Coordinates of C-alpha atoms in Angstrom, one line a residue:
M1 CA 201.4 17.9 -7.9
S2 CA 198.3 15.7 -8.2
R3 CA 194.9 17.2 -7.7
L4 CA 191.6 15.9 -6.3
D5 CA 188.7 15.4 -8.7
I6 CA 185.7 17.6 -8.1
H7 CA 182.8 15.2 -7.8
K8 CA 179.3 16.3 -8.8
T9 CA 176.8 17.1 -6.1
Y10 CA 173.4 15.7 -7.1
K11 CA 170.5 17.7 -5.7
L12 CA 166.7 17.9 -6.3
Y13 CA 165.1 20.0 -8.9
I14 CA 162.1 22.0 -7.6
G15 CA 160.8 25.3 -9.0
G16 CA 163.7 25.8 -11.3
K17 CA 166.2 25.6 -8.5
F18 CA 168.5 22.9 -7.1
P19 CA 167.8 22.6 -3.4
R20 CA 169.0 19.8 -1.1
T21 CA 166.3 17.8 0.5
E22 CA 164.8 19.5 3.6
S23 CA 165.4 16.3 5.6
G24 CA 169.2 16.4 5.0
R25 CA 169.1 12.7 4.2
Y26 CA 170.9 10.9 1.3
Y27 CA 171.3 7.4 0.0
A28 CA 174.2 5.7 -1.8
V29 CA 174.0 4.7 -5.4
K30 CA 176.3 1.9 -6.4
N31 CA 177.3 0.2 -9.6
K32 CA 177.1 -3.5 -10.4
Q33 CA 180.4 -4.1 -8.6
G34 CA 179.1 -2.6 -5.4
S35 CA 181.3 0.5 -5.7
L36 CA 179.9 3.9 -4.7
I37 CA 178.9 6.1 -7.7
A38 CA 177.3 9.0 -5.8
N39 CA 175.3 10.0 -2.8
M40 CA 171.8 11.1 -3.9
C41 CA 169.3 13.3 -2.0
L42 CA 166.7 11.2 -0.3
A43 CA 163.6 13.3 -1.0
S44 CA 161.0 13.4 1.8
R45 CA 157.2 13.7 1.7
K46 CA 157.6 17.4 2.5
D47 CA 159.9 17.9 -0.5
F48 CA 157.1 16.4 -2.6
R49 CA 154.4 18.6 -1.0
N50 CA 156.6 21.7 -1.7
A51 CA 157.0 20.6 -5.3
V52 CA 153.2 20.2 -5.7
V53 CA 152.6 23.8 -4.5
I54 CA 155.1 25.1 -7.0
A55 CA 153.8 22.9 -9.8
R56 CA 150.2 24.2 -9.2
K57 CA 151.3 27.8 -9.3
A58 CA 153.1 27.2 -12.6
Q59 CA 150.3 25.2 -14.3
T60 CA 147.9 27.9 -15.4
S61 CA 150.5 30.0 -17.2
W62 CA 152.1 27.0 -18.8
A63 CA 148.7 25.7 -20.0
N64 CA 148.0 29.1 -21.5
A65 CA 151.2 29.1 -23.4
S66 CA 150.7 28.7 -27.2
A67 CA 151.2 25.4 -28.8
L68 CA 154.0 26.9 -30.9
N69 CA 155.8 28.0 -27.7
K70 CA 155.5 24.7 -26.0
G71 CA 156.8 22.9 -29.1
Q72 CA 159.7 25.3 -29.4
I73 CA 160.7 24.7 -25.7
L74 CA 160.6 20.9 -26.2
Y75 CA 162.8 21.3 -29.3
R76 CA 165.2 23.5 -27.3
I77 CA 165.4 20.7 -24.6
A78 CA 166.4 18.3 -27.4
E79 CA 169.0 20.8 -28.7
M80 CA 170.6 21.1 -25.2
L81 CA 170.5 17.3 -24.6
E82 CA 172.2 16.8 -28.0
S83 CA 175.0 19.2 -27.0
R84 CA 175.6 17.2 -23.8
K85 CA 175.2 13.8 -25.4
E86 CA 178.6 12.4 -24.4
Q87 CA 178.0 13.3 -20.7
F88 CA 174.7 11.3 -20.7
I89 CA 176.3 8.4 -22.4
A90 CA 179.1 8.3 -19.9
E91 CA 176.6 8.5 -17.0
L92 CA 174.5 5.6 -18.3
I93 CA 177.7 3.5 -18.7
T94 CA 178.6 4.4 -15.1
Q95 CA 175.2 3.1 -14.0
G96 CA 175.9 -0.2 -15.7
E97 CA 174.7 0.2 -19.3
E98 CA 176.7 -1.2 -22.2
A99 CA 178.2 1.5 -24.4
A100 CA 176.2 0.7 -27.5
K101 CA 172.9 0.6 -25.5
A102 CA 173.8 3.8 -23.7
K103 CA 174.4 5.6 -27.0
N104 CA 171.1 4.3 -28.4
E105 CA 169.2 5.3 -25.4
V106 CA 170.5 8.9 -25.5
D107 CA 169.8 9.1 -29.3
L108 CA 166.2 7.9 -28.8
A109 CA 165.7 10.3 -25.9
I110 CA 166.6 13.3 -28.1
D111 CA 164.5 12.0 -30.9
R112 CA 161.5 11.5 -28.5
L113 CA 161.6 15.1 -27.5
V114 CA 161.6 16.2 -31.1
Y115 CA 158.7 13.8 -31.7
Y116 CA 156.5 15.3 -29.0
A117 CA 157.6 18.9 -30.0
G118 CA 156.1 18.1 -33.4
W119 CA 152.8 17.0 -31.8
S120 CA 152.4 20.2 -29.9
D121 CA 150.1 22.0 -32.4
K122 CA 148.5 18.8 -33.8
Y123 CA 147.1 16.6 -31.1
Q124 CA 144.1 18.9 -30.5
Q125 CA 143.1 18.4 -34.2
I126 CA 143.3 14.6 -33.8
F127 CA 141.3 14.3 -30.5
S128 CA 138.9 17.3 -30.7
A129 CA 135.6 17.0 -32.4
V130 CA 132.4 18.7 -33.6
N131 CA 129.7 16.5 -32.3
P132 CA 126.3 15.9 -34.0
V133 CA 123.4 16.9 -31.8
A134 CA 119.6 16.9 -32.3
S135 CA 119.0 20.3 -30.9
S136 CA 119.8 23.8 -32.4
H137 CA 123.4 23.9 -31.0
F138 CA 126.9 23.6 -32.0
N139 CA 128.6 21.0 -29.8
F140 CA 132.4 21.0 -29.5
S141 CA 134.7 18.7 -27.6
N142 CA 138.2 20.0 -26.9
L143 CA 141.1 18.7 -24.8
E144 CA 142.4 20.5 -21.7
P145 CA 145.3 19.5 -19.4
V146 CA 144.4 17.6 -16.3
G147 CA 146.7 19.9 -14.2
V148 CA 149.4 18.6 -11.9
V149 CA 150.8 15.1 -12.7
A150 CA 152.9 13.0 -10.4
I151 CA 155.1 10.4 -12.1
V152 CA 156.9 7.4 -10.8
A153 CA 159.5 7.0 -13.6
P154 CA 160.7 3.7 -15.0
E155 CA 163.4 2.0 -13.0
E156 CA 165.3 0.8 -16.1
Q157 CA 166.3 2.9 -19.2
S158 CA 166.3 5.7 -16.7
L159 CA 166.9 8.6 -19.2
L160 CA 164.6 7.4 -22.0
G161 CA 161.9 6.3 -19.7
L162 CA 162.0 9.6 -17.8
I163 CA 161.7 11.6 -21.0
S164 CA 159.0 9.3 -22.4
M165 CA 156.9 10.3 -19.4
I166 CA 157.7 14.0 -19.0
A167 CA 157.4 15.1 -22.7
P168 CA 153.8 14.0 -23.4
A169 CA 152.7 15.4 -20.1
I170 CA 154.2 18.9 -20.5
V171 CA 153.5 19.3 -24.2
G172 CA 149.8 18.9 -23.2
G173 CA 150.0 21.8 -20.8
N174 CA 150.4 19.9 -17.5
T175 CA 153.1 20.4 -14.8
V176 CA 154.8 17.4 -13.4
I177 CA 156.6 16.1 -10.3
V178 CA 158.7 13.1 -11.2
L179 CA 160.3 10.5 -8.9
A180 CA 163.4 9.4 -10.8
S181 CA 164.7 5.9 -11.0
E182 CA 165.8 4.8 -7.6
S183 CA 168.8 2.7 -8.6
K184 CA 169.9 4.8 -11.6
P185 CA 169.1 8.4 -10.9
L186 CA 172.3 10.2 -12.2
T187 CA 170.9 11.1 -15.6
A188 CA 167.7 12.5 -14.1
I189 CA 169.4 15.3 -12.2
S190 CA 171.7 16.0 -15.2
F191 CA 168.6 16.2 -17.3
A192 CA 167.2 18.8 -14.8
E193 CA 170.3 20.9 -15.7
V194 CA 169.3 20.6 -19.3
L195 CA 165.8 21.7 -18.5
N196 CA 167.1 24.6 -16.5
S197 CA 168.9 26.0 -19.5
S198 CA 166.2 25.3 -22.1
D199 CA 163.6 28.0 -21.4
V200 CA 161.3 25.7 -19.4
P201 CA 159.5 27.9 -17.0
A202 CA 160.2 27.3 -13.3
G203 CA 157.9 24.7 -11.7
V204 CA 156.8 23.1 -14.9
V205 CA 159.1 20.1 -14.3
N206 CA 160.2 19.1 -10.9
I207 CA 162.5 16.1 -10.3
L208 CA 162.9 14.2 -7.0
T209 CA 165.3 11.4 -6.2
G210 CA 164.6 8.9 -3.4
K211 CA 162.8 5.7 -2.4
R212 CA 159.7 4.5 -4.2
A213 CA 158.4 2.8 -1.1
E214 CA 158.5 6.1 0.8
L215 CA 157.0 8.5 -1.8
T216 CA 154.6 6.6 -4.0
S217 CA 151.7 6.5 -1.4
Q218 CA 152.1 10.3 -0.8
M219 CA 152.0 10.9 -4.6
A220 CA 148.8 8.9 -4.8
S221 CA 147.0 10.4 -1.8
H222 CA 147.9 14.1 -2.3
M223 CA 144.6 15.9 -2.8
D224 CA 146.1 18.5 -5.2
V225 CA 147.5 16.0 -7.6
N226 CA 145.2 15.4 -10.6
T227 CA 146.9 12.3 -12.1
I228 CA 149.5 9.8 -11.0
V229 CA 151.5 7.8 -13.5
Y230 CA 153.2 4.6 -12.2
C231 CA 155.8 2.8 -14.3
G232 CA 156.2 -0.7 -12.8
K233 CA 154.7 -4.1 -12.3
D234 CA 154.3 -4.4 -8.5
A235 CA 150.7 -5.5 -8.1
A236 CA 150.6 -4.5 -4.4
V237 CA 151.7 -1.0 -5.3
I238 CA 149.2 -0.7 -8.1
K239 CA 146.4 -1.8 -5.8
N240 CA 147.5 0.7 -3.1
I241 CA 147.7 3.6 -5.7
N242 CA 144.2 2.8 -6.9
E243 CA 142.8 2.8 -3.4
L244 CA 144.5 6.1 -2.4
A245 CA 143.7 7.8 -5.7
S246 CA 140.0 7.1 -5.3
N247 CA 139.8 9.6 -2.4
N248 CA 139.8 12.5 -4.8
L249 CA 139.0 10.7 -8.0
K250 CA 142.6 11.1 -9.2
R251 CA 143.3 9.6 -12.6
T252 CA 145.6 6.6 -12.5
I253 CA 147.8 5.5 -15.4
F254 CA 150.0 2.4 -15.3
Y255 CA 152.8 1.4 -17.7
K256 CA 154.1 -2.1 -17.1
K257 CA 156.5 -2.2 -20.0
N258 CA 160.3 -2.6 -19.6
D259 CA 161.4 -1.6 -23.1
W260 CA 161.0 2.1 -23.9
T261 CA 162.9 1.9 -27.1
S262 CA 160.0 0.4 -29.1
E263 CA 157.9 2.4 -31.5
E264 CA 154.9 1.8 -29.3
S265 CA 156.6 3.9 -26.6
Q266 CA 155.8 7.1 -28.3
S267 CA 152.3 8.1 -29.5
P268 CA 149.9 11.1 -29.3
Y269 CA 147.8 8.8 -27.1
F270 CA 150.4 9.3 -24.4
I271 CA 149.4 13.0 -24.5
E272 CA 145.7 12.2 -24.6
K273 CA 145.8 10.1 -21.5
M274 CA 146.8 13.2 -19.5
Q275 CA 144.0 15.4 -20.9
E276 CA 140.4 16.1 -19.9
V277 CA 137.7 16.5 -22.5
K278 CA 135.7 19.8 -22.2
T279 CA 132.4 19.9 -24.1
T280 CA 130.9 23.2 -25.1
W281 CA 127.3 23.9 -26.3
H282 CA 126.7 26.9 -28.4
P283 CA 123.1 27.9 -29.5
T284 CA 122.4 28.5 -33.1
E285 CA 119.5 30.3 -34.8
I286 CA 116.4 28.3 -35.3

């Protein structure tokens, strides 16, 4: 007797759980031939606001975790992604990637996690400083996470681009809410399953699927988001983000590149962009 395949139900990832969107909406994801691949949750603005509340609650404890612990967790994510490598290659192929490019993208995604895991206890040494001052003080500059980061992930290279944005943000002590690729979201939710089994505390990474046109403005205008990262080239969207972000002096970061496989797509400066500099003055004996 023939049996029916059990198709995967793709949900959101908020606070370490997999809820459906509160709106009950979904949108169809199709391949290049126009055939249906899956129905994805169409996240609403309320879903995003809920994710911000959860990310804010998780941020302080995550920022206070040791550099060793954060590095170990990123390495654990890489281990779990390696163990499910074939699944991610298959999903990228389903979304339209060539087999060789899909394998290369998954390999680079794993390597990128290991790369940032290695920077966990080193970036402070690179970017912090003891500053020369004329008065009788020691003057130190150290990095601190900005807090809650909203990310509009790259549309292409949907797995590698997503990880290239998440890893430097969380290794620096931030919590994130990520809007996955609109047209190629399958690997984002599968990656959420990897996160969920990799010791990542609930609320540190939250992943939404949905329409950029609907959520980008909300991400830029939300008053409890400290930084927004936008991956794309739409000049009108960039202008709108800058205008909305100015209402609470939110930091804006734009990446217009299409190729996330290059060496320039990983750097400790990706961590530094999502950090604040705290300067401390300490008096010395005269």
